[in-house]
Structure formats: C-alpha cells, structure tokens
PDB file of C-alpha atoms and ligand atoms in Angstrom:
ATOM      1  CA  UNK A  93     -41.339   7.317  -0.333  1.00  0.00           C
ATOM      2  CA  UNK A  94     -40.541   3.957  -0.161  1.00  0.00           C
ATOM      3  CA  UNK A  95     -37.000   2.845   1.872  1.00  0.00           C
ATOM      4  CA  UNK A  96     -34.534   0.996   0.054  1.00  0.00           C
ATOM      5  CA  UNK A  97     -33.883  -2.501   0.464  1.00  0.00           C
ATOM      6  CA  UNK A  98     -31.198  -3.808   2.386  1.00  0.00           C
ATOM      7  CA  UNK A  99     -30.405  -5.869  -0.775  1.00  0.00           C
ATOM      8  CA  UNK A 100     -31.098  -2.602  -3.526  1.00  0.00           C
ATOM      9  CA  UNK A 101     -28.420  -0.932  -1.532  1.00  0.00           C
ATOM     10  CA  UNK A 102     -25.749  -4.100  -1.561  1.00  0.00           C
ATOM     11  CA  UNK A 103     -26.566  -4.290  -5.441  1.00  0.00           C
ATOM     12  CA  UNK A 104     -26.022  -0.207  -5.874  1.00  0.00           C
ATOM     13  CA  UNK A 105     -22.693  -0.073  -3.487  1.00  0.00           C
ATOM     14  CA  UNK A 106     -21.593  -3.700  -5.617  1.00  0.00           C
ATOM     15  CA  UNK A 107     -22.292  -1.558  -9.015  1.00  0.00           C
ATOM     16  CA  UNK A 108     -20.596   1.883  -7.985  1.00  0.00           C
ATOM     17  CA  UNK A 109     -17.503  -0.383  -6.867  1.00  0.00           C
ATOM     18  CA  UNK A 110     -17.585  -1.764 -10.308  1.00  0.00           C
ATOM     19  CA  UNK A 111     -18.063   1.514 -11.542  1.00  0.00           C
ATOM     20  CA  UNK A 112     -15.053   2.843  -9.677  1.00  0.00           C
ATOM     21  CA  UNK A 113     -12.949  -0.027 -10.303  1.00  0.00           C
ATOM     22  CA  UNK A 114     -13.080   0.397 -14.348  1.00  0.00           C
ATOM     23  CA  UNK A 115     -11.326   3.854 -14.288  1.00  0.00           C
ATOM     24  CA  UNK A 116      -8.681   2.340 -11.944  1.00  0.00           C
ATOM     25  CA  UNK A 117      -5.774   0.050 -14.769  1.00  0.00           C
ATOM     26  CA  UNK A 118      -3.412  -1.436 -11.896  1.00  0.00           C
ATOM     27  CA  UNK A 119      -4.266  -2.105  -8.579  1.00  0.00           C
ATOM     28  CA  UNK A 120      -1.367  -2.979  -6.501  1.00  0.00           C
ATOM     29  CA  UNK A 121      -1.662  -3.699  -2.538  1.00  0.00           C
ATOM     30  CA  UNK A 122       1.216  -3.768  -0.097  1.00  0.00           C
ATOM     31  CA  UNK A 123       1.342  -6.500   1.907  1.00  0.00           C
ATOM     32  CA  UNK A 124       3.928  -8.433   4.188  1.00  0.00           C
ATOM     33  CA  UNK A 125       3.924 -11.361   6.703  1.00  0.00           C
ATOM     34  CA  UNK A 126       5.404  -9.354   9.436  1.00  0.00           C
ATOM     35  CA  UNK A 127       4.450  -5.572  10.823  1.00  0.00           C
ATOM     36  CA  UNK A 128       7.048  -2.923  10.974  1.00  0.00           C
ATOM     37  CA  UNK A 129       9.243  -4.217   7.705  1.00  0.00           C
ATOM     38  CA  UNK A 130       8.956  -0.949   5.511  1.00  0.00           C
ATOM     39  CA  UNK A 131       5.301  -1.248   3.857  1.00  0.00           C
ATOM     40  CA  UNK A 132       3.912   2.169   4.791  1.00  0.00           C
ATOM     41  CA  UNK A 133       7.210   3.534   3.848  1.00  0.00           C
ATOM     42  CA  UNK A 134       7.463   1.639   0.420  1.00  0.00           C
ATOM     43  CA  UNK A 135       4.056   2.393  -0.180  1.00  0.00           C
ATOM     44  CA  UNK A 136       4.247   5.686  -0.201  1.00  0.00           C
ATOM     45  CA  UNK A 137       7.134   6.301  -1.932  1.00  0.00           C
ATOM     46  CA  UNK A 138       6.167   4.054  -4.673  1.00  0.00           C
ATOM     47  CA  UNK A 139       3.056   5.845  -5.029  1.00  0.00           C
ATOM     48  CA  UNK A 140       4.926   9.327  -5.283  1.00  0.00           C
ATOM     49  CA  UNK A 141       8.143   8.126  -7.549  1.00  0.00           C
ATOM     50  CA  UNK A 142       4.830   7.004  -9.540  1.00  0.00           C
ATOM     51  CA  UNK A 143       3.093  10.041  -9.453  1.00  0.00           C
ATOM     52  CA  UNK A 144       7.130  11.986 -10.442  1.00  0.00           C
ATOM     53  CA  UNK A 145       6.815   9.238 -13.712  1.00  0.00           C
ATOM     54  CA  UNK A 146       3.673  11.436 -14.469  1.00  0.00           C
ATOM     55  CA  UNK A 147       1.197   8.513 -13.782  1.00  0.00           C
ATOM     56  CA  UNK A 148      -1.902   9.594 -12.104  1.00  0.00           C
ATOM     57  CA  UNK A 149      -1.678   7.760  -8.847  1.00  0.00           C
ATOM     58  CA  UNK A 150      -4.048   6.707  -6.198  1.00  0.00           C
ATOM     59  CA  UNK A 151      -2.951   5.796  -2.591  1.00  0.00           C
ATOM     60  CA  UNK A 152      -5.640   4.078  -0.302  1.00  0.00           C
ATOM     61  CA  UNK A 153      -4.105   3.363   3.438  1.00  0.00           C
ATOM     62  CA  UNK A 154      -6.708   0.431   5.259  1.00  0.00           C
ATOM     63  CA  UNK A 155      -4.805  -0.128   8.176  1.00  0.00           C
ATOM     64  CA  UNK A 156      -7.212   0.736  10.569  1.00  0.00           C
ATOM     65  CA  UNK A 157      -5.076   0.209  13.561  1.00  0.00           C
ATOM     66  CA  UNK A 158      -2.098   1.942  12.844  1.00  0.00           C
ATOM     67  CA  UNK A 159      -2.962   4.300   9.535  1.00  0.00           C
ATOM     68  CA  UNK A 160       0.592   5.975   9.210  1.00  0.00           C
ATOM     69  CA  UNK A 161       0.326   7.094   5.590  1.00  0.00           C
ATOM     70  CA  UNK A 162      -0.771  10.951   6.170  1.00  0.00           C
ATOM     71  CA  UNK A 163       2.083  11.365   8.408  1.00  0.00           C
ATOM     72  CA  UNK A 164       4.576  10.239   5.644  1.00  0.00           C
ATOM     73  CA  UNK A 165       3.092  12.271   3.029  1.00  0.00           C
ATOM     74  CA  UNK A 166       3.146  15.741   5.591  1.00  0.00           C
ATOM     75  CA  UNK A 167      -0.703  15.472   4.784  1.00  0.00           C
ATOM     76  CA  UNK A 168      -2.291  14.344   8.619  1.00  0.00           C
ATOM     77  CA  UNK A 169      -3.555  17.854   9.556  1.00  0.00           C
ATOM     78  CA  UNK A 170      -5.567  17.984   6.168  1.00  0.00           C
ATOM     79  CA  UNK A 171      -8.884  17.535   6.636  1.00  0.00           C
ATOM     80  CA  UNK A 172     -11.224  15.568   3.803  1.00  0.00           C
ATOM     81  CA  UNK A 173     -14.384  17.561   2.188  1.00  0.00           C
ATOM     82  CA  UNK A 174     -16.698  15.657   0.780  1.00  0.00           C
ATOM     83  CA  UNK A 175     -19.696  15.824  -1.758  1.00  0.00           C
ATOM     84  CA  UNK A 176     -23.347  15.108  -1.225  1.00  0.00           C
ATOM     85  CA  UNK A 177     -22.558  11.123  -1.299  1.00  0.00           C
ATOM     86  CA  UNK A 178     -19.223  10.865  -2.026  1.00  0.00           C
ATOM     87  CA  UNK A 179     -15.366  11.540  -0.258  1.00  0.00           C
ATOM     88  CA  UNK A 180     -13.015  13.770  -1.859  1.00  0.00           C
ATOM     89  CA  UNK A 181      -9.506  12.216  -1.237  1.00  0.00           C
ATOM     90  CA  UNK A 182      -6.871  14.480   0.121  1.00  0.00           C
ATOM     91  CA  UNK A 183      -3.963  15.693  -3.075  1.00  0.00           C
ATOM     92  CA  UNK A 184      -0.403  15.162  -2.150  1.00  0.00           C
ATOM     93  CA  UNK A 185      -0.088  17.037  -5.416  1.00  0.00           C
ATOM     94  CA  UNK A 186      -1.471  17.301  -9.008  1.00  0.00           C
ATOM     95  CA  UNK A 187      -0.903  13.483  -9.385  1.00  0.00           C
ATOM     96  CA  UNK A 188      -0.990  11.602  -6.206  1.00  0.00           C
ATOM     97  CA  UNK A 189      -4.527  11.754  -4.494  1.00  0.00           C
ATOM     98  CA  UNK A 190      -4.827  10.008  -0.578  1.00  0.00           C
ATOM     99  CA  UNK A 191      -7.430   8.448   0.913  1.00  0.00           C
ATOM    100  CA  UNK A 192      -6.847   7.290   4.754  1.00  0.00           C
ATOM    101  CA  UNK A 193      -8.586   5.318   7.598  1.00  0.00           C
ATOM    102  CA  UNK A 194      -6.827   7.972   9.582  1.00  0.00           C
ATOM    103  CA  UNK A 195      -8.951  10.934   8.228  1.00  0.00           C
ATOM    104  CA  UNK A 196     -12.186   9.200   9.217  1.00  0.00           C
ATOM    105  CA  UNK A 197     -10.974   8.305  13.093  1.00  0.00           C
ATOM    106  CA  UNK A 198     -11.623  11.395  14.955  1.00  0.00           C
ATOM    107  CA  UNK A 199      -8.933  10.871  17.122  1.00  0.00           C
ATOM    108  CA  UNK A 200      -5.422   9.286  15.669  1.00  0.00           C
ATOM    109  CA  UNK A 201      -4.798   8.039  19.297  1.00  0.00           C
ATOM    110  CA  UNK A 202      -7.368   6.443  19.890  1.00  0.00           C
ATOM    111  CA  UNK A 203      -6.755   2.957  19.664  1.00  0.00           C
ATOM    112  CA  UNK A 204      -9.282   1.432  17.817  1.00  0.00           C
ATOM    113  CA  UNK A 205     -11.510  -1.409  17.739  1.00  0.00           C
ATOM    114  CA  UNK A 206     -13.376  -2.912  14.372  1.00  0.00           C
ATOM    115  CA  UNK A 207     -14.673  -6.497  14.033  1.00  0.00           C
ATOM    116  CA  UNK A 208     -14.257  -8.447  10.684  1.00  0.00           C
ATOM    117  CA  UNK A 209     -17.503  -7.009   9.132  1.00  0.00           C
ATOM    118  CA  UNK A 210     -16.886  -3.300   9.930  1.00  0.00           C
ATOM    119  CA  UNK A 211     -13.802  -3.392   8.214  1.00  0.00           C
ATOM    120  CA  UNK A 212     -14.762  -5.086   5.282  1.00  0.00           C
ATOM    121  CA  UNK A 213     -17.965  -2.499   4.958  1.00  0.00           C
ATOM    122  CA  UNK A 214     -15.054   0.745   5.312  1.00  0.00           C
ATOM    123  CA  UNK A 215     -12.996  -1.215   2.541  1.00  0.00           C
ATOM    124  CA  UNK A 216     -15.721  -1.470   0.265  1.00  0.00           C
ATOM    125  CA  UNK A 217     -16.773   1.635   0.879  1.00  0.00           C
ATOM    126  CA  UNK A 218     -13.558   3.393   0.681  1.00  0.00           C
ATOM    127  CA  UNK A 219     -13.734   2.018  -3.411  1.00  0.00           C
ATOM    128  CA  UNK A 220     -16.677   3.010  -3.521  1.00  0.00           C
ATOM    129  CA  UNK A 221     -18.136   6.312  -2.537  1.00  0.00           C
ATOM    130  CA  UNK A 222     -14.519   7.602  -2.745  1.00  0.00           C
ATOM    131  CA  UNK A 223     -14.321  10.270  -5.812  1.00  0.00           C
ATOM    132  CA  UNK A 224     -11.066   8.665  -7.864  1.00  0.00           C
ATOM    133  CA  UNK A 225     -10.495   9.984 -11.199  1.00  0.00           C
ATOM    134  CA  UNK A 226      -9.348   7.692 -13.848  1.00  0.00           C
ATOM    135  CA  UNK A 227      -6.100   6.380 -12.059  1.00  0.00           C
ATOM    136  CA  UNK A 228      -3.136   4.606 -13.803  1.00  0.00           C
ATOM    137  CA  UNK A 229      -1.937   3.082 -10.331  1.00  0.00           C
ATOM    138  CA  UNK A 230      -4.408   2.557  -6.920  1.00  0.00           C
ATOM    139  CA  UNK A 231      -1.446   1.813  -4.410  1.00  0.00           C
ATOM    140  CA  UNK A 232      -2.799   0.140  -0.824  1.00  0.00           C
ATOM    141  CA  UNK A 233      -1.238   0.015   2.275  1.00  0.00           C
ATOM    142  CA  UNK A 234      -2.234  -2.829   4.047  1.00  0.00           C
ATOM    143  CA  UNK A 235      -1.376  -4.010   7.691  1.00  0.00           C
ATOM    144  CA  UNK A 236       0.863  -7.053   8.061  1.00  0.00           C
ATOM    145  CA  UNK A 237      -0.405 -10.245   7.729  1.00  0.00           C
ATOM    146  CA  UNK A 238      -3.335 -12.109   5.661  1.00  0.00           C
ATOM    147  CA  UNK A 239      -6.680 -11.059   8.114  1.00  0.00           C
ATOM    148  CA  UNK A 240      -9.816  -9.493   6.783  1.00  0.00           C
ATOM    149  CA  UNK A 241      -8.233  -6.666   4.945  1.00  0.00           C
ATOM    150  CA  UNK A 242      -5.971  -8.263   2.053  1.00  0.00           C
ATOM    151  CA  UNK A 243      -8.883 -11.217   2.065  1.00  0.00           C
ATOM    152  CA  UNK A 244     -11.428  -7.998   1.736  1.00  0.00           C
ATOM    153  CA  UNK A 245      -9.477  -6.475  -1.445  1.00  0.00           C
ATOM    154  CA  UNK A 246      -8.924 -10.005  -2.904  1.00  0.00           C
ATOM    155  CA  UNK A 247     -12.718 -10.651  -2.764  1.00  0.00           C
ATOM    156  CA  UNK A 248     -13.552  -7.130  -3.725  1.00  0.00           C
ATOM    157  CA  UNK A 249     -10.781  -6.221  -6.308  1.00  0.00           C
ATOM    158  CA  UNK A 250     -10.028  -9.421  -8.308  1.00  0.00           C
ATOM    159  CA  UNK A 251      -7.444  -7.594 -10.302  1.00  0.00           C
ATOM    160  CA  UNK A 252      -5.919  -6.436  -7.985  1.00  0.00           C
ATOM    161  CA  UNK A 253      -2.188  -7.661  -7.564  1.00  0.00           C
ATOM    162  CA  UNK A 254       0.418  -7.636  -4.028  1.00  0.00           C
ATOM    163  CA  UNK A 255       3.780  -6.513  -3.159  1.00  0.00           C
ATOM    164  CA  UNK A 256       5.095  -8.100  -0.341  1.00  0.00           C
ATOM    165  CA  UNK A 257       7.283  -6.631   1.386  1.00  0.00           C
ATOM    166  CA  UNK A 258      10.145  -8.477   3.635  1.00  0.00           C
ATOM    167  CA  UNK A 259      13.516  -7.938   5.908  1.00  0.00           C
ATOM    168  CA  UNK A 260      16.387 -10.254   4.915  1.00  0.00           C
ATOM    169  CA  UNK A 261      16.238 -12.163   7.624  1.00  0.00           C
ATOM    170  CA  UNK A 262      14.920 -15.542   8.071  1.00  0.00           C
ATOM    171  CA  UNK A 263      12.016 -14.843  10.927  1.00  0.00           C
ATOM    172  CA  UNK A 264      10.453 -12.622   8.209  1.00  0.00           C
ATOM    173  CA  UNK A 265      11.074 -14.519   5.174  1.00  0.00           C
ATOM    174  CA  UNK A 266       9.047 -17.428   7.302  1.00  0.00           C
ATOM    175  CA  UNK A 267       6.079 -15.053   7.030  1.00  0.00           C
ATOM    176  CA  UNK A 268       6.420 -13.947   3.203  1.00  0.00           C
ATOM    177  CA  UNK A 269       5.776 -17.747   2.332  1.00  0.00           C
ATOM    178  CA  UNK A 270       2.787 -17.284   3.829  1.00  0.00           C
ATOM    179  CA  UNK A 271       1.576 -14.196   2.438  1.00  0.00           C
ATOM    180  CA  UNK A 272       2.586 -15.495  -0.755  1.00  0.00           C
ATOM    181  CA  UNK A 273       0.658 -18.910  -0.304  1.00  0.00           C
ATOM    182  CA  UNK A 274      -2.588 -16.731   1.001  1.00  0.00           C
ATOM    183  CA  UNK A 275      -2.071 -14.707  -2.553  1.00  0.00           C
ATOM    184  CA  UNK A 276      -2.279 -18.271  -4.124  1.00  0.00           C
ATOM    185  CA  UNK A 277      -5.362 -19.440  -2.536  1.00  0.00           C
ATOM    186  CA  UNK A 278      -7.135 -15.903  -3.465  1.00  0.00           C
ATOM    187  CA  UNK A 279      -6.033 -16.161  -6.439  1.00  0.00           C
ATOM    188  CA  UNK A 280      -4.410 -12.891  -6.324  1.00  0.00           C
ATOM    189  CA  UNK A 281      -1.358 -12.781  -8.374  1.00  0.00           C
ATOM    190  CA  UNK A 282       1.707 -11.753  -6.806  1.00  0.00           C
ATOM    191  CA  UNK A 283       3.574  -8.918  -8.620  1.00  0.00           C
ATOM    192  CA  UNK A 284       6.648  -9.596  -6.673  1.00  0.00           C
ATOM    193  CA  UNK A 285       8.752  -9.179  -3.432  1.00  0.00           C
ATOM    194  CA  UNK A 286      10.590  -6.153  -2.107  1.00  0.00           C
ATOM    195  CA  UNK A 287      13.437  -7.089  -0.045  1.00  0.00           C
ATOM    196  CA  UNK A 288      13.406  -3.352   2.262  1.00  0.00           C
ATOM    197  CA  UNK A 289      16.413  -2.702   5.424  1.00  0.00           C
ATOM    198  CA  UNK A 290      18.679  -4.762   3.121  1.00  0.00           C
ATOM    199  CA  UNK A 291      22.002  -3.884   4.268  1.00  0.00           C
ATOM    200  CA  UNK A 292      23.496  -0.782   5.337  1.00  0.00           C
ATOM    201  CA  UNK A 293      26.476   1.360   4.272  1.00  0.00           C
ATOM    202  CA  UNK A 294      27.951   2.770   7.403  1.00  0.00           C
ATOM    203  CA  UNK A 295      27.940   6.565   7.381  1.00  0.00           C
ATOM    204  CA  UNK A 296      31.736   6.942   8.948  1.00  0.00           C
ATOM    205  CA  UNK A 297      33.813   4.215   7.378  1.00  0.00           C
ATOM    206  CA  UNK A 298      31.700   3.589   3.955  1.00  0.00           C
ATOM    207  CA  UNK A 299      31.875  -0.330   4.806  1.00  0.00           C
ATOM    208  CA  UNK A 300      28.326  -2.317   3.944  1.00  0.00           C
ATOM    209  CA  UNK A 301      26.730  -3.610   7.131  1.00  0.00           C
ATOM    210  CA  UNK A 302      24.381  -6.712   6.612  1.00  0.00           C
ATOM    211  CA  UNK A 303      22.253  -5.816   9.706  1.00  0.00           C
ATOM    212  CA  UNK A 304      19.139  -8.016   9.057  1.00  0.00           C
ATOM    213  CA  UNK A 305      21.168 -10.647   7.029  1.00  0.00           C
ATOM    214  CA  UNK A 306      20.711  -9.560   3.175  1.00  0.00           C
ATOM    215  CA  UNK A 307      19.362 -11.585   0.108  1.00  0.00           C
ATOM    216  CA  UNK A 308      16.473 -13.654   1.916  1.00  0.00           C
ATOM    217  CA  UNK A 309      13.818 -12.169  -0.677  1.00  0.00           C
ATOM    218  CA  UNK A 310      15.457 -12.384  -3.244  1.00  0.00           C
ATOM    219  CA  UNK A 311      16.588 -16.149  -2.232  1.00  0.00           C
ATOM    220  CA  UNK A 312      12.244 -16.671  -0.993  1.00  0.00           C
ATOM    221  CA  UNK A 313      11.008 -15.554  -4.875  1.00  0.00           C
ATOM    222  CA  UNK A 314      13.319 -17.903  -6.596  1.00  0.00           C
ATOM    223  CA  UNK A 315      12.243 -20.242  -4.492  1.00  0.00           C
ATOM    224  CA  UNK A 316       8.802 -19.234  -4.515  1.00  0.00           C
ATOM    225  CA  UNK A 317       8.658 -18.617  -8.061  1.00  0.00           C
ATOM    226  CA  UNK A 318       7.536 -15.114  -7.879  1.00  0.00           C
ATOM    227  CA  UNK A 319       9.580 -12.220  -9.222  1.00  0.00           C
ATOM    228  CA  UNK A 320      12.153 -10.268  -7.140  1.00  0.00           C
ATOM    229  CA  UNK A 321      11.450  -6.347  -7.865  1.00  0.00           C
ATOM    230  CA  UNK A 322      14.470  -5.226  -5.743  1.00  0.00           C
ATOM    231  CA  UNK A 323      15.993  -4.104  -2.296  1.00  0.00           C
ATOM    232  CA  UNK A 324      16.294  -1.248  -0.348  1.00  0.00           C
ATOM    233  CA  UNK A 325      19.176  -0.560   2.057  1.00  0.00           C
ATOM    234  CA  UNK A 326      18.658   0.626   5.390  1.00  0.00           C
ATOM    235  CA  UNK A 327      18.870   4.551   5.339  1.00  0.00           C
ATOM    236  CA  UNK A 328      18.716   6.752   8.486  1.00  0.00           C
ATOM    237  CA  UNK A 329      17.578   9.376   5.397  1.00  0.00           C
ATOM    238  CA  UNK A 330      13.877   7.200   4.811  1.00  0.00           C
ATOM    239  CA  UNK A 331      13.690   7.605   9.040  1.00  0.00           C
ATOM    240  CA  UNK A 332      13.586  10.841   9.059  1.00  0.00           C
ATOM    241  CA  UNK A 333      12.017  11.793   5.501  1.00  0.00           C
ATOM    242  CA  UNK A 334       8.736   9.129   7.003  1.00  0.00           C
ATOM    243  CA  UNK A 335       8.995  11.442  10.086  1.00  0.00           C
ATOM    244  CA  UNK A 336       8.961  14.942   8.693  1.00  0.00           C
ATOM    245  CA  UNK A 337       6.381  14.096   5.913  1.00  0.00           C
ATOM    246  CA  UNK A 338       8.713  14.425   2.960  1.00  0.00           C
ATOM    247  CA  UNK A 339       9.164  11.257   0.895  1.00  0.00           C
ATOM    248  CA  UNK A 340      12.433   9.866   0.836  1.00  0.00           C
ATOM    249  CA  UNK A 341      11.779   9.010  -3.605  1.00  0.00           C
ATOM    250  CA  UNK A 342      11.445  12.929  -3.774  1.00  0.00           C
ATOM    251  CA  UNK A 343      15.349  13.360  -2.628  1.00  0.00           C
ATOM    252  CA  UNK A 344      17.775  13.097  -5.978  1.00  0.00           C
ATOM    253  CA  UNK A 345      20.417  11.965  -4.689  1.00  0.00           C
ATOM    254  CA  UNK A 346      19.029   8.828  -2.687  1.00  0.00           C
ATOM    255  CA  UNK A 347      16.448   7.485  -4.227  1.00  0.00           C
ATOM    256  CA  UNK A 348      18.389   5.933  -7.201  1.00  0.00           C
ATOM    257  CA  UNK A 349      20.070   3.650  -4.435  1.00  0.00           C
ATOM    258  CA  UNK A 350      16.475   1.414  -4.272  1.00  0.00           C
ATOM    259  CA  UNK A 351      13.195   3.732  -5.079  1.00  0.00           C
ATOM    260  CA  UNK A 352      13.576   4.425  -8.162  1.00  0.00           C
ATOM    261  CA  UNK A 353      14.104   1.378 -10.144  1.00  0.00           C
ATOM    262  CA  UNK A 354      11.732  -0.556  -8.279  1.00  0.00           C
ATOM    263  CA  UNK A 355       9.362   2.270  -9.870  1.00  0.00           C
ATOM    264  CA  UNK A 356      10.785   1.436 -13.747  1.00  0.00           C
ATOM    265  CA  UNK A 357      10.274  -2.149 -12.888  1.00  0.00           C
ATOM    266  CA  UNK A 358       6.657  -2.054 -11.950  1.00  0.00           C
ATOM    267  CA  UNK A 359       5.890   0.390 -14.549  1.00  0.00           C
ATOM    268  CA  UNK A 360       7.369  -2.008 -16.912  1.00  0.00           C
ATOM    269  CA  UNK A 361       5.775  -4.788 -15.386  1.00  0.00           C
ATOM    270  CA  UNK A 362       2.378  -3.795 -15.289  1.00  0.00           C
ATOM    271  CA  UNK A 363       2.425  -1.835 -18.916  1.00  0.00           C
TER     272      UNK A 363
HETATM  273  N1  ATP B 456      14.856   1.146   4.287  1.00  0.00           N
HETATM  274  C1  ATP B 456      14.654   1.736   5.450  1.00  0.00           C
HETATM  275  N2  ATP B 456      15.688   2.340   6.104  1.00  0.00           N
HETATM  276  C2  ATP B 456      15.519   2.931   7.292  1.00  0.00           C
HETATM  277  N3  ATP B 456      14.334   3.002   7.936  1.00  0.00           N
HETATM  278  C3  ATP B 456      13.264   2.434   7.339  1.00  0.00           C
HETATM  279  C4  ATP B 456      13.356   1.785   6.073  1.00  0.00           C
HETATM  280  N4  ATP B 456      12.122   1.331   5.741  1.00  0.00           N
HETATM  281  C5  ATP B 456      11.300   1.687   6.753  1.00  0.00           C
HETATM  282  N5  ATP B 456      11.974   2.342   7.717  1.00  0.00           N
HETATM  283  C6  ATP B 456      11.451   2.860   9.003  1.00  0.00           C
HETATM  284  O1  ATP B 456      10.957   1.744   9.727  1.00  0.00           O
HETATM  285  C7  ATP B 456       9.808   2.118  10.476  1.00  0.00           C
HETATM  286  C8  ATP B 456       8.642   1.187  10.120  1.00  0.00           C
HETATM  287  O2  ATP B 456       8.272   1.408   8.776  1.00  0.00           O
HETATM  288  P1  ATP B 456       6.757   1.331   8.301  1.00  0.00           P
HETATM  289  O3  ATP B 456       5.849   2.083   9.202  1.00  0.00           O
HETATM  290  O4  ATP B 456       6.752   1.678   6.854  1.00  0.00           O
HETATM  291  O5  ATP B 456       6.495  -0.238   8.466  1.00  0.00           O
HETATM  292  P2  ATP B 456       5.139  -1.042   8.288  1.00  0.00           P
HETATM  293  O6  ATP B 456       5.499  -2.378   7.735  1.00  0.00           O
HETATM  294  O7  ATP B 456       4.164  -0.232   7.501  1.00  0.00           O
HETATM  295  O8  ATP B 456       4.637  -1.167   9.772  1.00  0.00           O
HETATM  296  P3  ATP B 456       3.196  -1.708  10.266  1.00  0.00           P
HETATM  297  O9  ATP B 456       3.257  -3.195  10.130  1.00  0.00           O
HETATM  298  O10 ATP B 456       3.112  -1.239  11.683  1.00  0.00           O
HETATM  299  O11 ATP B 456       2.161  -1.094   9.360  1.00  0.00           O
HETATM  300  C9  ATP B 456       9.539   3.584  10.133  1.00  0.00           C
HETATM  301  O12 ATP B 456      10.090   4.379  11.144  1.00  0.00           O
HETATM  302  C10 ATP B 456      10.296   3.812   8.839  1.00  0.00           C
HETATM  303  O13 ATP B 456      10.762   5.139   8.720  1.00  0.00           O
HETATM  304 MG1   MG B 457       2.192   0.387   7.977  1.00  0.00          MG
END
C-alpha cells in the first residue's frame, strides 16, 4: 500500500472542509477586541435562543486557552464519541449540537500551550472531520483579539461573517475599531456590534446604573459604519445562569430585556 502524500491529504482535508462548509447557510464568529466582555456568554445564548427559533444550530468554541462554552451549556462532563474518522459533536438538545477545544484537552486545567500552526491545523480540522448536519447557523466563539484564530476562520471560511462584541466604555470601544478594521482587511464582513454589560438596573431601588458608561457601540458602528444589533444590560441573572450551565435566553422572563431580539435581528439579517 502506498502512503499518502503530504499534499493528497492537504487536498482531501481542503475538499471535506468544502464539503462540510456547503451544508452550513450562515456562519457567524464571535469576536471582540478585549477578553472578558461577554462573548462566550453571548455566544451561547445566541446559539440556543437560535436553536428555541427552531433553527438547527451549530456552536464551535476555538478558544484554546480558555474554552468556557461546555460549562455554560451544563455540557463539560459529556464526553465526545466519535466515528471511524470523524467527531460526533456533543447535543445541547435536538437543535443545538457543540463542538469544544475543551473536550479534546484532557485536562481543563491545564494551561495550555499551541503555536500558530497547531491551532490553525485543530481549526481546520474541527470543520472538517467534525460530523455537522445541514446547519442553518455555525455560531464560533472566538478568544479576544485578531491572532491566528479569527485570521484562521477568515482564510478558511470566506463566508463566514463576525459579531463583535464590546463594553460601553471607551478602553474597549478602542479595541472594537480594531477588530472591525482586521474584519476589513480579511475581507470578512461584519454583521454587526453587540454592545453587552450596558447598564444596570439596580435590584433595590429600580434606578438604571451606567456602570461601564453605556452607548459606546452603538456610538463605534455609526461611526464605523457597521450595524448596531443591540445591548445587553448587566444582569447578576447571566452570572449565575453561565455558572450553573443553564442559559440565561432559556429564562422567559429575562431574556426579552437583550437576548431575544438580538436573535430576530440576526435571523432577519441573515435570511
Ligand atoms: N450582561 C452580562 N451581565 C452580567 N454578567 C455578564 C454579562 N455578560 C457576561 N457576563 C459574565 O462576565 C464573565 C465573562 O464573560 P465571558 O466568559 O462570556 O467573556 P469572554 O469575552 O468570553 O471572555 P474571554 O475573553 O476570557 O473568552 C462571565 O462570568 C459572565 O457570566
Ligand atoms: Mg470566552
């Protein structure tokens, strides 16, 4: 038996991504300037509030550092199965399927070192030899800035289109011009800004607190020329949904406040 090429196996893992990437109709990654504004969070509840619109929905965390995604969904004691060549992701239910850095790290402690072409190989590989059914929405959760990961998915997934996600405040909004003007020089179109810990209503007197300033995002897309999808106040409810694995979009009564219509307005959007 001959062994394959280094190049026939580039060429087959370049078709199967092609492959993959024809049964997927929106790609959408998460992205922001700054770590620890809200994408993990947004992320996932955008992909569930998708997945409660009845859209089959796709979530892919590559944030190989800090994967946080399993933990949000209640999912990071599941274990991933696979089939002769390829990964079965992990279901959150009927419609949201997972697929996480995290389940591939043996140890989620361990802190973890990857250099530029490791990371880009797991990406690609994560499209695929990953078994997605025809999706409707592939959701990614990126880690913050513009490094190999969102240049990775812009090389790899020419469709595919960013969120950024920002704080009010004008050290982040600093950092979304840049995202925004790395989305430009990809070429990747920017879907629009989320403006997330935008104000807070304060649970004893009812009185809104602008803790990280409030309307920078919106203020950065005018200026930017990219569209504003919306803003999400700060909640102490999203703390503790993202810590006991129970998505914040799933709760009725607080996800109309900046979930769900961010969810009409990328569904309309990307129709
Ligand atoms: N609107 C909000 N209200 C209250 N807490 C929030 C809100 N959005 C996010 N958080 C909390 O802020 C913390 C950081 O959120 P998250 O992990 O989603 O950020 P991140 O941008 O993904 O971080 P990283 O850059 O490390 O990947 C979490 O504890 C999360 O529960
Ligand atoms: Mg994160």
């Amino acid at each position: 038996m001959t062994q394959k090429s280094r190049e026939q196996e580039i060429n087959e893992q370049e078709q199967r991504i092609k492959d993959r990437l024809a049964g997927i109709r929106n790609i959408l990654i998460v992205m922001s300037g700054k770590g620890g504004v809200g994408k993990s969070t947004v992320a996932v509840n955008l992909a569930v509030g998708l997945a409660q619109s009845g859209f089959k929905t796709g979530l892919m965390d590559i944030d190989l550092h800090g994967p946080s995604t399993l933990k949000m969904l209640g999912l990071e004691d599941k274990s991933i199965s696979a089939t002769a060549d390829l990964l079965i992701p992990l279901s959150f239910n009927q419609e949201l399927k997972v697929i996480s850095m995290a389940s591939l790290l043996e140890n989620p402690d361990t802190a973890v070192i990857w250099r530029g072409p490791l990371k880009i190989g797991a990406i690609k590989q994560f499209i695929a030899d990953v078994l997605w059914e025809d999706l409707d929405y592939l959701i990614i959760d990126s880690p913050p800035g513009t490094g190999d990961e969102p240049l990775t998915v812009a090389q790899v997934i020419p469709q595919a289109k960013s969120i950024i996600v920002t704080t009010p405040q004008q050290v982040s909004i600093l950092d979304i011009r840049k995202s925004i003007i790395f989305c430009r020089q990809t070429n990747m179109d920017v879907l629009g800004i989320i403006e997330n810990m935008s104000g807070l209503t304060c649970p004893h007197c009812g009185e809104a607190i602008d803790l990280f300033s409030f309307g920078g995002g919106e203020k950065t897309a005018e200026d930017m020329d990219v569209p504003f999808l919306g803003r999400i106040p700060i909640d102490p409810k999203i703390v503790a949904a993202c810590d006991q694995g129970k998505p914040f979009v799933l709760d009725p009564e607080s996800a109309d406040d900046g979930f769900n219509p961010i969810v009409e307005r990328i569904v309309q959007e990307t129709l």
